[in-house]
Amino acid sequence: MNEPIKTIALLTSGGDAPGMNAAIRAVVRACSYYRIDCVGVYRGYQGLIEGDYEPLTARHVSNLINKGGTSLKSARSNEFRTVEGRAKAYEELKKAGINALVVIGGDGTFTGALKFNEEHGFPVVGIPGTIDNDIFGTDYTIGYDTALNTVVSAIDKIRDTASSHNRLFFIEVMGRDAGFIALNSGIGAGAEEILIPEENLGLDRLVESLNKSRDKGKTSSIVVVSEGDKIGKNVFELAEHIENNFEDYDIRVSVLGHMQRGGSPSCFDRVLASRLGVAAVEAILDKKSNIMVGVTNNIVTQTSLSDAIKMNNEINKELLKVAEITSV
Ligand code: F6P
């Protein structure tokens, strides 16, 4: 498609993340600044198929930068996974005179955008928004910093009660396939052990480590477990296994769950979202497609959507060492 860009559509898809609203605001205002129209699509790809659109002007996004969640709503659309669903979405976009699409989300969102572009040649640009920070091509995804701070503050509170009762706590944090939240919040909250999907330390190593902690006189401990941990047991089974090995331990499990996805975005996430929102609109005006905008070494970069999906961010080995050293 090589028509002049007059109208951009914008949607959020997949798991919501704090800062998505700040990104929506930035896209809408960048459109206004560059004198093009912006249309908000509700409920992600499902709204795209159903033509659930609303024109958005700079004033529509007033007082939005500080709000958690996504004002455009989010959904995981099964229909968009089908060729027919994507064809319907294309027809709706054409009918509404839209020339390009900005999608805010994670891996699944980008996979859908890429397929859509392959089939219909429709220009698409992605903005990484997920608390998991698991997107290749950006040092940070929108929402990750806020989620980390939420998790650290929750663990701080659990630590108070853990230490009052001499208890061992297993705390499950989000991260279906990636341990970034667990590793960084674990270090930030001073956890004794951190279990992440990227490193299978095994149960014996966990038992050994807890033994060491006890021998060194620790009376309470925090084990942060990423929900995607590959040790082969869920957090409750893990706790049970440890309970069977340490009969004198008083063990509790806390699953932080979806509270990690909510709340007002941190300043870091608001600035990141603002930069990426502007960069996405500028990329479209530059006739770029099938790319994701991100930030690498504090510079705004572009990565092909296929790389963003296919490749993985590596866990920083230095952080693993720091976690080990600081938990002695
Ligand atoms: O947003 C990513 C994520 O938080 C994952 O860490 C988690 O596994 C998933 O979303 C859960 O999402 P939902 O409950 O919305 O399916």
Short mmCIF file of N, CA, C and O in Angstrom, two decimals, residues 266-318:
data_model
loop_
_atom_site.label_atom_id
_atom_site.label_comp_id
_atom_site.label_asym_id
_atom_site.label_seq_id
_atom_site.Cartn_x
_atom_site.Cartn_y
_atom_site.Cartn_z
N SER A 266 4.96 4.33 36.39
CA SER A 266 6.10 5.07 36.93
C SER A 266 6.50 6.16 35.94
O SER A 266 6.12 6.12 34.76
N CYS A 267 7.29 7.11 36.40
CA CYS A 267 7.75 8.18 35.50
C CYS A 267 8.55 7.56 34.35
O CYS A 267 8.41 7.97 33.19
N PHE A 268 9.36 6.54 34.67
CA PHE A 268 10.16 5.89 33.62
C PHE A 268 9.25 5.36 32.51
O PHE A 268 9.50 5.57 31.32
N ASP A 269 8.17 4.68 32.90
CA ASP A 269 7.28 4.12 31.88
C ASP A 269 6.54 5.21 31.11
O ASP A 269 6.28 5.06 29.91
N ARG A 270 6.22 6.31 31.79
CA ARG A 270 5.52 7.40 31.07
C ARG A 270 6.43 8.02 30.02
O ARG A 270 6.00 8.34 28.91
N VAL A 271 7.70 8.19 30.39
CA VAL A 271 8.64 8.81 29.43
C VAL A 271 8.90 7.84 28.27
O VAL A 271 8.87 8.22 27.10
N LEU A 272 9.12 6.57 28.63
CA LEU A 272 9.35 5.55 27.59
C LEU A 272 8.17 5.50 26.62
O LEU A 272 8.32 5.52 25.39
N ALA A 273 6.95 5.46 27.19
CA ALA A 273 5.74 5.36 26.36
C ALA A 273 5.60 6.60 25.47
O ALA A 273 5.21 6.50 24.30
N SER A 274 5.94 7.76 26.01
CA SER A 274 5.82 9.00 25.24
C SER A 274 6.80 8.97 24.07
O SER A 274 6.46 9.32 22.93
N ARG A 275 8.02 8.53 24.35
CA ARG A 275 9.04 8.49 23.28
C ARG A 275 8.63 7.50 22.19
O ARG A 275 8.72 7.79 20.99
N LEU A 276 8.16 6.32 22.61
CA LEU A 276 7.85 5.30 21.62
C LEU A 276 6.58 5.64 20.83
O LEU A 276 6.48 5.31 19.64
N GLY A 277 5.65 6.32 21.48
CA GLY A 277 4.43 6.74 20.76
C GLY A 277 4.77 7.71 19.64
O GLY A 277 4.31 7.57 18.50
N VAL A 278 5.60 8.68 19.96
CA VAL A 278 6.02 9.66 18.95
C VAL A 278 6.82 8.94 17.84
O VAL A 278 6.59 9.16 16.64
N ALA A 279 7.74 8.06 18.26
CA ALA A 279 8.60 7.36 17.29
C ALA A 279 7.76 6.50 16.34
O ALA A 279 8.09 6.39 15.14
N ALA A 280 6.68 5.90 16.85
CA ALA A 280 5.85 5.04 16.00
C ALA A 280 5.18 5.87 14.90
O ALA A 280 5.15 5.47 13.73
N VAL A 281 4.65 7.03 15.27
CA VAL A 281 3.98 7.88 14.27
C VAL A 281 5.02 8.39 13.26
O VAL A 281 4.77 8.37 12.04
N GLU A 282 6.16 8.76 13.74
CA GLU A 282 7.20 9.25 12.82
C GLU A 282 7.65 8.14 11.87
O GLU A 282 7.92 8.40 10.70
N ALA A 283 7.73 6.92 12.37
CA ALA A 283 8.12 5.78 11.52
C ALA A 283 7.10 5.59 10.41
O ALA A 283 7.45 5.36 9.25
N ILE A 284 5.83 5.70 10.76
CA ILE A 284 4.77 5.54 9.75
C ILE A 284 4.86 6.66 8.71
O ILE A 284 4.77 6.41 7.49
N LEU A 285 5.08 7.87 9.17
CA LEU A 285 5.19 8.98 8.22
C LEU A 285 6.42 8.82 7.31
O LEU A 285 6.47 9.31 6.20
N ASP A 286 7.39 8.09 7.83
CA ASP A 286 8.61 7.77 7.08
C ASP A 286 8.41 6.58 6.15
O ASP A 286 9.38 6.03 5.62
N LYS A 287 7.18 6.10 6.10
CA LYS A 287 6.80 4.96 5.25
C LYS A 287 7.41 3.63 5.71
O LYS A 287 7.68 2.73 4.90
N LYS A 288 7.71 3.53 7.00
CA LYS A 288 8.23 2.27 7.53
C LYS A 288 7.05 1.35 7.85
O LYS A 288 5.97 1.81 8.19
N SER A 289 7.30 0.05 7.71
CA SER A 289 6.28 -0.92 8.09
C SER A 289 6.96 -2.18 8.62
O SER A 289 8.17 -2.37 8.41
N ASN A 290 6.20 -3.02 9.30
CA ASN A 290 6.72 -4.27 9.86
C ASN A 290 7.88 -4.05 10.80
O ASN A 290 8.80 -4.89 10.85
N ILE A 291 7.86 -2.96 11.50
CA ILE A 291 8.93 -2.72 12.48
C ILE A 291 8.31 -2.44 13.85
O ILE A 291 7.14 -2.10 13.96
N MET A 292 9.17 -2.61 14.85
CA MET A 292 8.80 -2.22 16.20
C MET A 292 9.75 -1.11 16.64
O MET A 292 10.95 -1.18 16.35
N VAL A 293 9.23 -0.10 17.30
CA VAL A 293 10.12 0.92 17.86
C VAL A 293 10.47 0.51 19.28
O VAL A 293 9.63 -0.06 19.99
N GLY A 294 11.72 0.73 19.66
CA GLY A 294 12.16 0.37 21.00
C GLY A 294 13.22 1.34 21.47
O GLY A 294 13.53 2.32 20.78
N VAL A 295 13.78 1.06 22.64
CA VAL A 295 14.87 1.90 23.14
C VAL A 295 16.05 1.00 23.48
O VAL A 295 15.90 0.05 24.24
N THR A 296 17.19 1.30 22.85
CA THR A 296 18.39 0.52 23.12
C THR A 296 19.49 1.50 23.51
O THR A 296 19.76 2.44 22.77
N ASN A 297 20.10 1.26 24.65
CA ASN A 297 21.11 2.19 25.18
C ASN A 297 20.60 3.63 25.17
O ASN A 297 21.32 4.56 24.79
N ASN A 298 19.37 3.79 25.53
CA ASN A 298 18.70 5.10 25.64
C ASN A 298 18.51 5.81 24.29
O ASN A 298 18.30 7.02 24.26
N ILE A 299 18.63 5.07 23.20
CA ILE A 299 18.37 5.67 21.89
C ILE A 299 17.18 4.94 21.26
O ILE A 299 17.08 3.71 21.37
N VAL A 300 16.30 5.69 20.64
CA VAL A 300 15.14 5.06 20.00
C VAL A 300 15.60 4.30 18.76
O VAL A 300 16.34 4.84 17.93
N THR A 301 15.21 3.03 18.69
CA THR A 301 15.67 2.18 17.59
C THR A 301 14.47 1.52 16.90
O THR A 301 13.35 1.55 17.42
N GLN A 302 14.73 0.93 15.75
CA GLN A 302 13.69 0.17 15.04
C GLN A 302 14.20 -1.26 14.83
O GLN A 302 15.36 -1.45 14.47
N THR A 303 13.34 -2.22 15.03
CA THR A 303 13.69 -3.64 14.85
C THR A 303 12.58 -4.26 14.02
O THR A 303 11.41 -3.91 14.20
N SER A 304 12.95 -5.16 13.11
CA SER A 304 11.89 -5.78 12.31
C SER A 304 10.97 -6.58 13.25
O SER A 304 11.44 -7.17 14.23
N LEU A 305 9.69 -6.58 12.93
CA LEU A 305 8.75 -7.32 13.78
C LEU A 305 9.12 -8.80 13.84
O LEU A 305 8.98 -9.43 14.88
N SER A 306 9.66 -9.32 12.72
CA SER A 306 9.98 -10.75 12.74
C SER A 306 11.13 -11.03 13.72
O SER A 306 11.10 -12.03 14.43
N ASP A 307 12.12 -10.14 13.79
CA ASP A 307 13.19 -10.33 14.78
C ASP A 307 12.63 -10.18 16.19
O ASP A 307 12.98 -10.93 17.11
N ALA A 308 11.78 -9.16 16.37
CA ALA A 308 11.23 -8.90 17.71
C ALA A 308 10.50 -10.15 18.22
O ALA A 308 10.55 -10.46 19.41
N ILE A 309 9.86 -10.87 17.31
CA ILE A 309 9.09 -12.06 17.71
C ILE A 309 10.00 -13.27 17.90
O ILE A 309 9.90 -14.00 18.88
N LYS A 310 10.91 -13.44 16.91
CA LYS A 310 11.71 -14.67 16.89
C LYS A 310 12.81 -14.71 17.93
O LYS A 310 13.14 -15.74 18.50
N MET A 311 13.45 -13.55 18.15
CA MET A 311 14.65 -13.56 18.99
C MET A 311 14.29 -13.25 20.45
O MET A 311 13.24 -12.68 20.72
N ASN A 312 15.22 -13.65 21.34
CA ASN A 312 14.95 -13.46 22.77
C ASN A 312 15.98 -12.56 23.43
O ASN A 312 17.14 -12.55 23.03
N ASN A 313 15.55 -11.82 24.42
CA ASN A 313 16.50 -11.07 25.24
C ASN A 313 17.16 -12.05 26.20
O ASN A 313 16.49 -12.88 26.81
N GLU A 314 18.49 -11.94 26.30
CA GLU A 314 19.22 -12.85 27.20
C GLU A 314 19.12 -12.32 28.63
O GLU A 314 19.10 -11.12 28.87
N ILE A 315 19.11 -13.27 29.56
CA ILE A 315 19.20 -12.88 30.97
C ILE A 315 20.64 -12.42 31.23
O ILE A 315 21.61 -13.03 30.73
N ASN A 316 20.79 -11.35 31.96
CA ASN A 316 22.10 -10.80 32.26
C ASN A 316 22.79 -11.65 33.34
O ASN A 316 22.35 -11.70 34.49
N LYS A 317 23.87 -12.32 32.94
CA LYS A 317 24.56 -13.25 33.87
C LYS A 317 25.12 -12.51 35.08
O LYS A 317 25.24 -13.07 36.17
N GLU A 318 25.49 -11.27 34.86
CA GLU A 318 26.03 -10.48 35.97
C GLU A 318 24.99 -10.35 37.09
O GLU A 318 25.31 -10.41 38.27
#
